[in-house]
Short mmCIF file of C-alpha atoms in Angstrom, two decimals:
data_model
loop_
_atom_site.label_atom_id
_atom_site.label_comp_id
_atom_site.label_asym_id
_atom_site.label_seq_id
_atom_site.Cartn_x
_atom_site.Cartn_y
_atom_site.Cartn_z
CA MET O 1 -60.72 -4.70 -33.31
CA ALA O 2 -62.11 -3.52 -30.01
CA LEU O 3 -59.66 -5.80 -28.16
CA GLN O 4 -56.66 -4.06 -29.71
CA ARG O 5 -57.32 -1.07 -27.50
CA PHE O 6 -56.40 -3.20 -24.47
CA PHE O 7 -53.05 -4.41 -25.85
CA PRO O 8 -49.95 -2.37 -26.81
CA SER O 9 -48.95 -2.17 -30.45
CA THR O 10 -46.11 -4.25 -31.90
CA ASN O 11 -43.86 -1.16 -31.97
CA SER O 12 -44.60 -0.45 -28.34
CA LEU O 13 -43.67 -3.98 -27.36
CA ILE O 14 -40.37 -3.73 -29.25
CA VAL O 15 -39.52 -0.45 -27.50
CA LEU O 16 -40.45 -1.95 -24.13
CA ALA O 17 -38.33 -5.04 -24.80
CA ILE O 18 -35.34 -2.91 -25.76
CA ALA O 19 -35.75 -0.79 -22.62
CA ILE O 20 -35.89 -3.89 -20.42
CA LEU O 21 -32.85 -5.36 -22.17
CA LEU O 22 -30.83 -2.17 -21.69
CA ALA O 23 -31.86 -1.95 -18.05
CA PHE O 24 -30.80 -5.57 -17.53
CA ILE O 25 -27.42 -4.96 -19.19
CA SER O 26 -26.92 -1.84 -17.08
CA TYR O 27 -27.62 -3.87 -13.94
CA LEU O 28 -25.21 -6.64 -14.92
CA VAL O 29 -22.26 -4.27 -15.34
CA GLN O 30 -22.78 -2.42 -12.08
CA SER O 31 -20.22 -2.88 -9.33
CA LYS O 32 -21.05 -5.26 -6.51
CA THR O 33 -21.84 -2.43 -4.12
CA GLN O 34 -24.08 -0.78 -6.71
CA LYS O 35 -25.94 -4.04 -7.33
CA GLU O 36 -26.44 -4.42 -3.59
CA ALA O 37 -27.93 -0.93 -3.40
CA ILE O 38 -30.32 -1.72 -6.28
CA ARG O 39 -31.39 -5.00 -4.68
CA ASN O 40 -32.01 -3.28 -1.36
CA ARG O 41 -34.32 -0.79 -3.06
CA LEU O 42 -36.21 -3.48 -4.98
CA THR O 43 -36.42 -6.11 -2.22
CA PRO O 44 -39.70 -4.81 -0.71
CA TRP O 45 -41.31 -5.21 -4.15
CA LEU O 46 -39.51 -8.40 -5.19
CA PRO O 47 -39.39 -10.59 -2.07
CA SER O 48 -37.97 -13.52 -4.01
CA MET O 49 -34.64 -11.76 -4.60
CA ASP O 50 -31.69 -13.12 -2.68
CA ARG O 51 -31.20 -11.05 0.46
CA GLY O 52 -28.57 -13.16 2.08
CA ARG O 53 -25.51 -12.62 -0.08
CA ARG O 54 -23.26 -9.82 1.05
CA ALA O 55 -21.11 -7.78 -1.33
CA SER O 56 -17.37 -7.51 -0.72
CA SER O 57 -16.04 -4.05 0.09
CA SER O 58 -13.06 -2.43 1.75
CA ASP O 59 -14.65 -3.19 5.13
CA THR O 60 -15.50 -6.77 4.29
CA PRO O 61 -12.73 -9.37 4.36
CA PRO O 62 -12.54 -11.62 1.30
CA ARG O 63 -14.86 -14.61 1.58
CA SER O 64 -11.87 -16.94 1.26
CA LEU O 65 -10.76 -15.79 4.71
CA THR O 66 -13.84 -16.97 6.60
CA PRO O 67 -13.05 -19.46 9.40
CA GLU O 68 -15.13 -22.20 7.78
CA LYS O 69 -13.07 -22.26 4.59
CA LYS O 70 -10.21 -24.75 4.57
CA ILE O 71 -6.90 -24.18 2.82
CA SER O 72 -5.39 -27.14 1.05
CA ASN O 73 -1.97 -28.21 2.22
CA ASN O 74 -0.47 -27.44 -1.18
CA ALA O 75 -2.00 -23.98 -1.59
CA ALA O 76 -0.40 -20.78 -0.38
CA PRO O 77 -2.42 -19.08 2.39
CA PRO O 78 -4.62 -16.32 0.99
CA SER O 79 -3.36 -12.78 1.35
CA PRO O 80 -5.80 -10.45 3.15
CA TYR O 81 -4.91 -7.79 0.58
CA ARG O 82 -5.06 -9.84 -2.62
CA ASP O 83 -8.72 -8.99 -3.22
CA ILE O 84 -8.56 -5.44 -1.93
CA PHE O 85 -8.02 -2.85 -4.64
CA PRO O 86 -7.47 0.89 -4.20
CA PRO O 87 -10.38 3.31 -4.64
CA SER O 88 -11.18 3.55 -8.33
CA THR O 89 -10.55 6.69 -10.36
CA ARG O 90 -12.52 5.44 -13.37
CA GLY O 91 -15.28 7.97 -12.81
CA ASN O 92 -12.73 10.77 -13.23
CA LEU O 93 -12.02 9.84 -16.84
CA PRO O 94 -13.33 12.30 -19.41
CA VAL O 95 -16.37 10.86 -21.20
CA TRP O 96 -14.59 10.56 -24.54
CA ALA O 97 -11.87 8.38 -23.01
CA ARG O 98 -14.22 5.80 -21.50
CA SER O 99 -14.95 2.47 -23.07
CA TRP O 100 -18.50 1.32 -23.76
CA TYR O 101 -18.30 -0.61 -20.49
CA SER O 102 -17.80 2.61 -18.55
CA LEU O 103 -20.67 4.31 -20.33
CA TRP O 104 -23.11 1.45 -19.72
CA SER O 105 -22.02 1.41 -16.09
CA GLY O 106 -23.29 4.92 -15.64
CA LEU O 107 -19.86 6.15 -14.63
CA GLN O 108 -20.39 9.58 -16.14
CA ARG O 109 -21.33 10.63 -12.63
CA GLN O 110 -18.73 12.07 -10.30
CA SER O 111 -16.68 9.27 -8.76
CA ASP O 112 -16.75 8.58 -5.06
CA SER O 113 -13.11 8.29 -4.00
CA SER O 114 -14.16 6.32 -0.93
CA GLU O 115 -15.62 3.52 -3.06
CA VAL O 116 -13.26 0.61 -3.46
CA ASN O 117 -13.06 -1.22 -6.77
CA GLY O 118 -15.49 -4.04 -6.09
CA ASP O 119 -15.63 -5.54 -9.57
CA LEU O 120 -11.94 -6.23 -10.07
CA THR O 121 -10.36 -9.61 -9.49
CA PRO O 122 -6.61 -10.35 -9.55
CA ASP O 123 -6.80 -12.08 -12.93
CA MET O 124 -8.25 -8.93 -14.56
CA VAL O 125 -5.27 -6.66 -13.86
CA ILE O 126 -1.89 -6.23 -15.53
CA PRO O 127 0.26 -9.30 -14.78
CA TRP O 128 3.16 -8.76 -12.42
CA GLY O 129 6.19 -7.47 -14.29
CA ALA O 130 4.36 -6.91 -17.59
CA ASP O 131 4.88 -3.78 -19.69
CA TYR O 132 1.47 -2.12 -20.09
CA ARG O 133 2.35 -1.19 -23.69
CA GLU O 134 2.53 -4.86 -24.64
CA CYS O 135 -0.62 -6.07 -22.83
CA ASP O 136 -4.07 -6.62 -24.27
CA THR O 137 -6.03 -3.37 -24.11
CA SER O 138 -8.89 -5.06 -22.23
CA VAL O 139 -6.61 -5.62 -19.21
CA HIS O 140 -7.17 -3.30 -16.23
CA THR O 141 -4.85 -1.35 -13.98
CA PRO O 142 -5.48 -1.71 -10.22
CA MET O 143 -7.52 1.50 -10.50
CA GLY O 144 -10.22 -0.27 -12.55
CA ILE O 145 -9.22 1.48 -15.77
CA THR O 146 -8.63 -0.51 -18.96
CA LEU O 147 -5.39 -0.10 -20.89
CA LYS O 148 -7.47 0.98 -23.87
CA GLU O 149 -8.69 3.90 -21.78
CA VAL O 150 -5.18 4.65 -20.51
CA LYS O 151 -3.83 4.77 -24.06
CA SER O 152 -6.72 6.91 -25.28
CA LEU O 153 -5.64 9.63 -22.82
CA GLY O 154 -2.27 9.95 -24.54
CA ASP O 155 0.66 11.80 -22.99
CA PHE O 156 0.30 14.45 -20.29
CA PRO O 157 -3.43 14.04 -19.57
CA ASP O 158 -5.18 16.23 -17.02
CA TYR O 159 -3.80 14.63 -13.87
CA ALA O 160 -5.49 17.20 -11.65
CA ARG O 161 -8.86 15.95 -12.86
CA LEU O 162 -7.84 12.30 -12.82
CA SER O 163 -6.43 12.38 -9.29
CA GLY O 164 -8.51 15.05 -7.59
CA VAL O 165 -5.33 16.90 -6.53
CA PRO O 166 -5.43 20.43 -7.97
CA LEU O 167 -2.52 21.96 -9.82
CA PRO O 168 -0.61 24.55 -7.78
CA GLU O 169 -1.19 28.26 -7.99
CA PRO O 170 1.45 30.19 -9.97
CA TYR O 171 4.24 31.43 -7.69
CA LEU O 172 4.87 34.72 -9.49
CA ASP O 173 6.87 36.28 -6.63
CA PHE O 174 9.38 33.43 -6.77
CA ARG O 175 12.99 34.52 -7.21
CA ILE O 176 15.42 31.68 -7.78
CA GLU O 177 18.40 33.83 -6.76
CA SER O 178 17.27 33.99 -3.12
CA ALA O 179 14.79 31.10 -2.85
CA THR O 180 15.03 28.84 0.19
CA SER O 181 12.78 26.02 1.30
CA ARG O 182 10.42 26.65 4.15
CA PRO O 183 12.16 26.05 7.50
CA TYR O 184 10.89 22.59 8.38
CA ARG O 185 11.47 21.59 12.00
CA PRO O 186 9.66 18.23 12.34
CA PHE O 187 10.44 17.82 16.04
CA ARG O 188 7.84 16.11 18.25
CA TRP O 189 7.65 15.39 21.94
CA ALA O 190 6.68 12.91 23.24
CA TYR O 191 8.60 11.18 20.48
CA HIS O 192 7.31 7.79 19.37
CA GLN O 193 7.70 5.88 16.12
CA THR O 194 4.51 6.71 14.23
CA MET O 195 3.62 7.54 10.65
CA SER O 196 2.99 11.19 11.68
CA LEU O 197 1.12 12.05 8.49
CA ASN O 198 -0.29 15.41 7.43
CA LYS O 199 -2.29 16.42 4.37
CA MET O 200 -0.02 17.49 1.54
CA GLU O 201 -0.20 21.13 0.45
CA PRO O 202 -0.64 21.06 -3.35
CA ASN O 203 1.22 24.36 -3.80
CA TRP O 204 4.34 23.03 -2.10
CA TRP O 205 4.80 19.55 -3.50
CA LEU O 206 8.08 20.39 -5.29
CA GLU O 207 10.00 23.32 -3.80
CA LEU O 208 12.86 24.92 -5.69
CA GLU O 209 15.82 26.60 -3.99
CA LYS O 210 18.61 28.92 -5.04
CA THR O 211 20.84 25.84 -5.21
CA TYR O 212 18.72 24.39 -8.05
CA VAL O 213 21.36 24.51 -10.79
CA GLU O 214 24.14 23.18 -8.57
CA ARG O 215 21.95 20.42 -7.14
CA ILE O 216 20.87 19.18 -10.56
CA ALA O 217 24.54 19.04 -11.61
CA GLU O 218 25.45 17.18 -8.40
CA ARG O 219 22.72 14.61 -8.90
CA LYS O 220 23.68 14.00 -12.53
CA GLY O 221 27.28 13.53 -11.35
CA LEU O 222 26.12 10.95 -8.79
CA PHE O 223 24.39 8.97 -11.53
CA GLU O 224 27.47 9.09 -13.73
CA LYS O 225 29.55 7.77 -10.83
CA TYR O 226 27.18 5.25 -9.24
CA GLY O 227 24.75 4.31 -12.04
CA LYS O 228 22.14 1.81 -10.86
CA LEU O 229 22.83 2.62 -7.21
CA VAL O 230 20.87 5.84 -7.70
CA LEU O 231 18.60 5.12 -10.71
CA ASN O 232 17.13 1.81 -11.75
CA TYR O 233 13.81 0.22 -12.69
CA LEU O 234 12.29 -3.23 -13.02
CA PRO O 235 9.87 -4.58 -15.67
CA GLY O 236 6.28 -3.56 -15.08
CA SER O 237 7.12 -0.08 -13.78
CA GLU O 238 6.78 1.65 -17.16
CA LEU O 239 3.36 3.25 -16.60
CA GLY O 240 4.12 4.37 -13.05
CA CYS O 241 7.40 6.00 -14.14
CA LYS O 242 5.69 7.78 -17.03
CA GLU O 243 2.93 9.04 -14.75
CA ILE O 244 5.14 10.50 -12.04
CA MET O 245 7.35 12.21 -14.61
CA GLU O 246 4.36 13.81 -16.32
CA ASN O 247 2.87 14.83 -12.97
CA ALA O 248 6.11 16.49 -11.91
CA LEU O 249 6.57 18.43 -15.15
CA GLN O 250 2.96 19.60 -15.12
CA PHE O 251 3.49 20.84 -11.57
CA LEU O 252 6.65 22.80 -12.45
CA CYS O 253 4.96 24.46 -15.44
CA ALA O 254 1.94 25.47 -13.34
CA ARG O 255 3.89 26.59 -10.26
CA TYR O 256 6.79 28.36 -11.97
CA PRO O 257 5.46 29.40 -15.41
CA GLN O 258 8.15 32.06 -15.71
CA HIS O 259 10.81 29.31 -15.81
CA PHE O 260 9.23 26.16 -17.30
CA SER O 261 6.97 25.29 -20.22
CA LEU O 262 5.81 22.23 -22.12
CA THR O 263 5.36 22.34 -25.88
CA HIS O 264 4.62 19.83 -28.60
CA SER O 265 5.78 19.48 -32.17
CA ARG O 266 4.81 16.93 -34.79
CA SER O 267 8.40 15.90 -35.41
CA ARG O 268 9.74 15.75 -31.84
CA GLY O 269 6.68 15.20 -29.68
CA HIS O 270 6.52 16.81 -26.24
CA ILE O 271 9.38 19.11 -25.29
CA PHE O 272 10.07 20.38 -21.77
CA LYS O 273 11.76 23.79 -21.78
CA ASN O 274 13.81 24.62 -18.70
CA GLY O 275 14.56 28.31 -18.39
CA LEU O 276 16.73 27.89 -15.30
CA LEU O 277 19.08 25.44 -16.96
CA LYS O 278 18.57 27.06 -20.37
CA ASN O 279 17.97 23.75 -22.12
CA GLU O 280 15.17 21.54 -23.32
CA THR O 281 14.32 17.87 -22.95
CA ILE O 282 12.67 15.83 -25.70
CA ILE O 283 10.49 13.57 -23.57
CA ARG O 284 10.28 10.56 -25.86
CA ASP O 285 14.09 10.34 -26.21
CA MET O 286 14.75 9.02 -22.70
CA HIS O 287 13.32 7.01 -19.81
CA PRO O 288 10.98 9.04 -17.57
CA LEU O 289 13.33 8.75 -14.57
CA HIS O 290 16.12 10.31 -16.64
CA VAL O 291 13.79 13.20 -17.48
CA LEU O 292 13.34 13.71 -13.74
CA LEU O 293 17.08 13.41 -13.10
CA LYS O 294 17.74 16.22 -15.60
CA ASN O 295 15.09 18.60 -14.26
CA VAL O 296 13.76 17.84 -10.76
CA PRO O 297 16.14 17.89 -7.75
CA GLU O 298 14.07 15.44 -5.70
CA ASP O 299 13.94 11.69 -5.19
CA PHE O 300 11.17 9.34 -6.31
CA ALA O 301 10.48 5.73 -5.41
CA VAL O 302 7.77 3.88 -7.36
CA MET O 303 5.86 1.31 -5.30
CA LEU O 304 3.62 -1.09 -7.24
CA ARG O 305 0.86 -3.43 -6.16
CA ASN O 306 1.62 -7.11 -6.81
CA PRO O 307 -1.63 -8.78 -7.96
CA ASP O 308 -0.45 -12.11 -6.55
CA ASP O 309 -0.60 -10.94 -2.92
CA GLY O 310 -1.92 -7.35 -2.99
CA MET O 311 1.24 -6.05 -1.30
CA TYR O 312 3.40 -3.15 -2.47
CA TYR O 313 6.96 -3.51 -3.79
CA PHE O 314 9.70 -1.05 -4.71
CA ARG O 315 9.98 -1.41 -8.49
CA ALA O 316 11.69 1.75 -9.75
CA GLY O 317 13.55 4.62 -8.23
CA LEU O 318 15.62 7.76 -8.63
CA LEU O 319 17.30 8.23 -5.25
CA CYS O 320 20.29 10.55 -4.99
CA SER O 321 19.77 11.54 -1.34
CA SER O 322 19.95 8.29 0.64
CA LEU O 323 22.34 7.72 3.53
CA GLY O 324 23.66 4.22 4.13
CA TRP O 325 21.46 2.56 1.51
CA ASN O 326 20.66 2.95 -2.18
CA VAL O 327 18.34 1.84 -4.97
CA ASP O 328 20.36 -1.32 -5.56
CA THR O 329 20.02 -2.51 -1.96
CA LYS O 330 16.23 -2.02 -1.82
CA LEU O 331 14.90 -2.56 -5.37
CA GLY O 332 12.36 -5.38 -5.57
CA MET O 333 11.68 -5.42 -1.83
CA GLN O 334 8.26 -5.46 -0.22
CA LEU O 335 7.28 -2.50 1.96
CA LYS O 336 8.00 -4.30 5.23
CA GLU O 337 11.41 -5.48 3.99
CA ILE O 338 12.42 -1.92 3.09
CA HIS O 339 11.60 -0.69 6.58
CA ALA O 340 12.98 -3.68 8.49
CA PRO O 341 15.95 -1.71 9.97
CA ILE O 342 13.66 0.95 11.49
CA PRO O 343 13.13 0.46 15.24
CA ASP O 344 9.61 -0.59 16.24
CA TYR O 345 8.43 -0.77 12.61
CA LYS O 346 7.30 -4.39 12.71
CA ALA O 347 5.67 -4.11 16.12
CA LYS O 348 3.99 -0.72 15.75
CA MET O 349 3.75 0.26 12.10
CA GLU O 350 3.84 -2.70 9.71
CA PHE O 351 0.15 -3.56 9.86
CA SER O 352 -0.95 0.08 9.69
CA MET O 353 1.30 0.85 6.74
CA ASP O 354 0.17 -2.20 4.74
CA ARG O 355 -3.46 -1.31 5.33
CA TYR O 356 -2.82 2.36 4.56
CA PHE O 357 -1.13 1.54 1.24
CA SER O 358 -3.96 -0.79 0.23
CA ARG O 359 -6.64 1.89 0.62
CA LEU O 360 -4.89 5.20 -0.10
CA PRO O 361 -7.03 7.23 -2.54
CA THR O 362 -5.51 9.49 -5.16
CA ASP O 363 -7.01 12.70 -3.76
CA ARG O 364 -5.39 12.42 -0.32
CA PRO O 365 -1.62 12.76 -0.70
CA ILE O 366 0.25 13.25 2.55
CA GLN O 367 3.47 14.84 3.75
CA ARG O 368 5.81 14.25 6.67
CA GLY O 369 9.40 14.86 7.68
CA SER O 370 12.23 12.88 9.22
CA TRP O 371 15.32 14.49 10.67
CA GLY O 372 18.91 13.90 11.71
CA LEU O 373 22.10 15.81 12.53
CA GLU O 374 25.04 15.63 10.13
CA VAL O 375 28.57 16.91 9.77
CA ASP O 376 28.56 19.09 6.63
CA THR O 377 25.88 18.35 4.01
CA PRO O 378 26.25 14.75 2.74
CA LEU O 379 23.62 14.15 0.07
CA PHE O 380 24.37 10.56 -0.90
CA MET O 381 26.28 8.13 1.26
CA PRO O 382 26.47 4.55 -0.02
CA PRO O 383 27.86 1.86 2.29
CA GLY O 384 31.60 2.34 2.72
CA ASP O 385 31.56 6.05 1.86
CA PRO O 386 34.51 7.85 3.54
CA HIS O 387 32.19 10.47 5.02
CA ALA O 388 30.64 7.75 7.20
CA GLN O 389 33.71 7.89 9.47
CA TYR O 390 32.31 11.06 11.03
CA ARG O 391 29.40 9.01 12.38
CA ASP O 392 31.69 6.61 14.24
CA GLN O 393 33.39 9.08 16.55
CA GLN O 394 33.07 12.34 18.42
CA THR O 395 35.71 14.65 16.98
CA PRO O 396 36.86 16.99 19.79
CA SER O 397 37.82 19.81 17.41
CA LEU O 398 34.57 19.69 15.43
CA PRO O 399 33.27 23.27 15.03
CA LEU O 400 29.59 24.03 15.50
CA SER O 401 29.50 25.69 12.08
CA ARG O 402 29.94 22.32 10.35
CA ILE O 403 26.90 20.70 11.97
CA HIS O 404 23.63 20.74 10.07
CA LEU O 405 20.06 19.67 10.59
CA ARG O 406 19.09 17.36 7.76
CA VAL O 407 15.35 17.10 7.07
CA ASP O 408 14.08 14.61 4.53
CA TRP O 409 10.77 16.24 3.60
CA GLN O 410 8.62 13.48 2.21
CA THR O 411 5.34 13.09 0.36
CA LEU O 412 3.29 10.01 -0.41
CA ARG O 413 0.66 9.88 -3.13
CA ARG O 414 -1.17 7.41 -5.33
CA LEU O 415 -1.18 7.91 -9.08
CA PRO O 416 -4.59 7.75 -10.79
CA LEU O 417 -3.85 5.51 -13.80
CA SER O 418 -1.26 2.94 -12.72
CA GLY O 419 -2.26 2.94 -9.05
CA ALA O 420 1.44 3.24 -8.16
CA ILE O 421 2.26 4.82 -4.82
CA ILE O 422 5.05 7.37 -5.09
CA PHE O 423 7.36 8.01 -2.16
CA ASN O 424 9.05 11.33 -2.88
CA PHE O 425 11.50 13.27 -0.75
CA LYS O 426 14.05 16.04 -0.75
CA ALA O 427 17.03 16.46 1.58
CA LEU O 428 17.14 19.92 3.15
CA PHE O 429 20.15 21.14 5.15
CA THR O 430 20.11 23.92 7.75
CA PRO O 431 23.03 24.98 9.99
CA VAL O 432 22.06 24.19 13.58
CA GLU O 433 23.12 27.73 14.45
CA GLU O 434 19.80 28.81 12.92
CA PHE O 435 18.05 27.36 15.98
CA ARG O 436 19.34 30.27 18.05
CA ASP O 437 16.57 32.70 17.02
CA GLU O 438 13.81 30.10 16.57
CA PRO O 439 11.57 30.09 19.67
CA HIS O 440 11.21 26.73 21.44
CA VAL O 441 13.33 24.84 18.92
CA PRO O 442 16.46 24.55 21.16
CA HIS O 443 14.26 23.26 24.00
CA LEU O 444 12.71 20.58 21.77
CA VAL O 445 16.00 19.40 20.29
CA LYS O 446 17.69 19.26 23.71
CA LYS O 447 14.77 17.24 25.09
CA LEU O 448 15.00 14.77 22.20
CA LEU O 449 18.77 14.33 22.52
CA ASP O 450 18.54 13.85 26.29
CA GLU O 451 15.42 11.74 26.65
CA GLY O 452 14.50 10.32 23.25
CA LYS O 453 13.97 6.58 23.10
CA LYS O 454 17.39 4.96 22.93
CA THR O 455 16.74 2.74 19.89
CA LEU O 456 15.28 5.62 17.89
CA MET O 457 18.12 8.00 18.70
CA GLU O 458 20.70 5.33 17.91
CA TYR O 459 19.02 4.84 14.55
CA LYS O 460 19.24 8.60 13.91
CA ASN O 461 22.90 8.42 14.97
CA THR O 462 23.05 11.88 16.55
CA TRP O 463 25.68 10.83 19.09
CA HIS O 464 28.63 11.87 16.92
CA VAL O 465 27.73 15.57 17.17
CA GLU O 466 25.98 15.77 20.55
CA HIS O 467 29.15 16.83 22.38
CA VAL O 468 29.14 20.04 20.32
CA VAL O 469 25.41 20.62 19.86
CA LYS O 470 24.19 20.15 23.45
CA PRO O 471 26.27 22.94 25.03
CA ALA O 472 25.10 25.31 22.30
CA LEU O 473 21.48 24.35 22.90
CA VAL O 474 21.82 25.03 26.63
CA GLU O 475 23.18 28.49 25.83
CA TRP O 476 20.38 29.29 23.39
CA ILE O 477 17.72 28.03 25.79
CA GLY O 478 19.00 30.49 28.39
CA GLU O 479 18.99 33.34 25.88
CA GLN O 480 15.43 32.66 24.70
CA GLU O 481 14.12 32.47 28.27
CA GLU O 482 16.00 35.66 29.19
CA LYS O 483 14.41 37.49 26.23
CA GLY O 484 10.96 36.19 27.13
CA TRP O 485 10.58 34.20 23.91
CA VAL O 486 9.97 31.06 25.93
CA GLU O 487 8.45 30.83 29.40
CA ARG O 488 10.83 29.50 32.03
CA GLY O 489 9.93 25.98 32.98
CA TRP O 490 8.03 25.43 29.72
CA ASP O 491 6.66 21.89 29.59
CA VAL O 492 8.29 20.82 26.35
CA GLY O 493 5.86 19.47 23.76
CA THR O 494 5.10 19.45 20.05
CA LEU O 495 4.46 22.99 18.86
CA ALA O 496 1.10 24.08 17.52
CA GLU O 497 2.98 25.43 14.48
CA ALA O 498 4.67 22.07 13.77
CA PRO O 499 6.46 21.27 11.52
CA TRP O 500 7.54 24.89 11.88
CA PHE O 501 7.92 27.26 14.84
CA PRO O 502 6.49 30.61 16.01
CA GLY O 503 7.50 33.38 13.63
CA TRP O 504 8.82 31.01 10.94
CA ARG O 505 7.09 32.76 8.07
CA GLU O 506 8.58 36.16 8.90
CA LYS O 507 12.08 34.68 9.17
CA TRP O 508 11.68 32.76 5.93
CA ARG O 509 10.50 35.80 3.99
CA ARG O 510 13.22 37.98 5.51
CA GLN O 511 15.92 35.52 4.44
CA GLN O 512 14.65 35.74 0.86
CA GLY O 513 14.67 39.52 0.83
CA PHE O 514 10.90 40.06 0.89
#
C-alpha cells in the first residue's frame, strides 16, 4: 500500500493518456510552418528530432524544383506556382462555421494574412472546371477552406470579416442628381509600363454618378445586342461569381443606405431593393453576373487559379466597357495571354504579375488607372465597330468639345472563399476642356503626347486627336503660368496629389453643388 503513493492512480493515467493523445492529434493537424515552429522550440529538449527537413513556404520553392531532381521525358515540367497557394483566410471564419479540423488546428486565433497555405496540395482543391455545389464537401478551395465550411456560411456572409476589407462608411451627403466621380488624372512622368498600384480606398470601391440610370440601361442594351461578347462564364466559376455579386451588393447597401437594401423572405429568399431604379431583384432567380448587370454600372472579370499549374485564367466576366476586345475574345485565357498585346508586358511585367497574383492576400486590394483620349464617349467598341474609324485618321474639322479623356479606373482584389481574383473597372469620361483650370495637368499631358515612349503611345492611340488637343494644351499652359498656378520652367513630373491634381477636391465638390 505504501508503494501506491509513488504511482499515479488509474484515473490519473487515463487523463494523462487522453491529454497526450489530444496533444499529438493537435500537432499532426498543424500546418507545416506551425510544426516547424513547434519542433524548433522542442529541439533543445529532444535532440533526436529531425532538424534537417525544411518546411515549404511562400519563400521556399517547391522541392520538386531543386536542381538535383530529374524530370522524366514524358512528364510536363513542374510549374513554380503549382504548389504555391494564396494566404489562407480560414482563421477568419466564425467559430460556428469551422469544421472539427479547424477547431483541432487551433485556428480560433486571429489569422495571419501573410501566412501562405502550407498544408494544401493540388489534389485537395476543387478540380478545374468543377461546380463547387456538386463537389464533395471535404474538398478545399485554394484558400484552405472546405466546401462544407463554405456552405455553412450560407448566402451573404460577413465578407468584411472574411476578407479583412471593411465595409464603407455611409455616404449620407450623396445626391444622385449631381453626383460625379472623383476627377482621376492618372498621368505619370517619367512614363514607363509598370503595374503602378496603390492601396484601394474601401469607401470608394464602387462610385455612383448622376448617369447611373442611363448607364444601367445602356449596359443592359449592350447585352441584349451582343450577348456573350459582354457577359459569359465557364464551368467552375460559380462560387467566384456568387462571391463578387454578394460583395458588391453588400457594399452598395452600406455605402448608399438611402437607396439600396437587402431583405429576405421565406418564399423568395434574398431580395435586393434598388431605390434608384425603383425595382427589386430576386437573387436566386438569375445568375450572379446578371444581378450585377441589372444593378452595378461597372465591369467585373473573374480570374481563377488552375490547380494543374497554379496560374490564373479568365473564367467569367461582365464587360460592357472594353474597346477593341470583348469577353468572347479573352475568355479562358491565361493572364499572360490576355495582356500579350500590351507593349513591354512580357519583358517587364509578366513575371511580376504572375508572382503578384499567386500571393495577393484578401486584405490588400489595390487600385490603379489607365487613360486614353477618345472622340465622344464610346463605352463598348467590339472589333469592326463603326466608331473605330475615328481612330484611323485625323479629322481636320474635329471640334475640341468632342474630345474626352477616358479613364478606366480599376481595382484588383482577392475573394476570401473562392480565392478568385476580381479585376473590376469603370470607364469615366471627362471633356479635355476641363484640363484648362486644373494646375499642372496640361503640362503633364503635353509632355506625354510629345515625349512618351512610342510603342506605349501607339497602343493608347492618341494620334487621331493630337492635332486638336496639342494646340489647346499649349494655350492652357501659357494661361496657367501667366496666372502663377504653375512655375515657369516647371520640371514636369508626377504630381504629389496623383492620381488627382492640386485643388481637385474643391473643384469636385463645387461641381456637385456642395
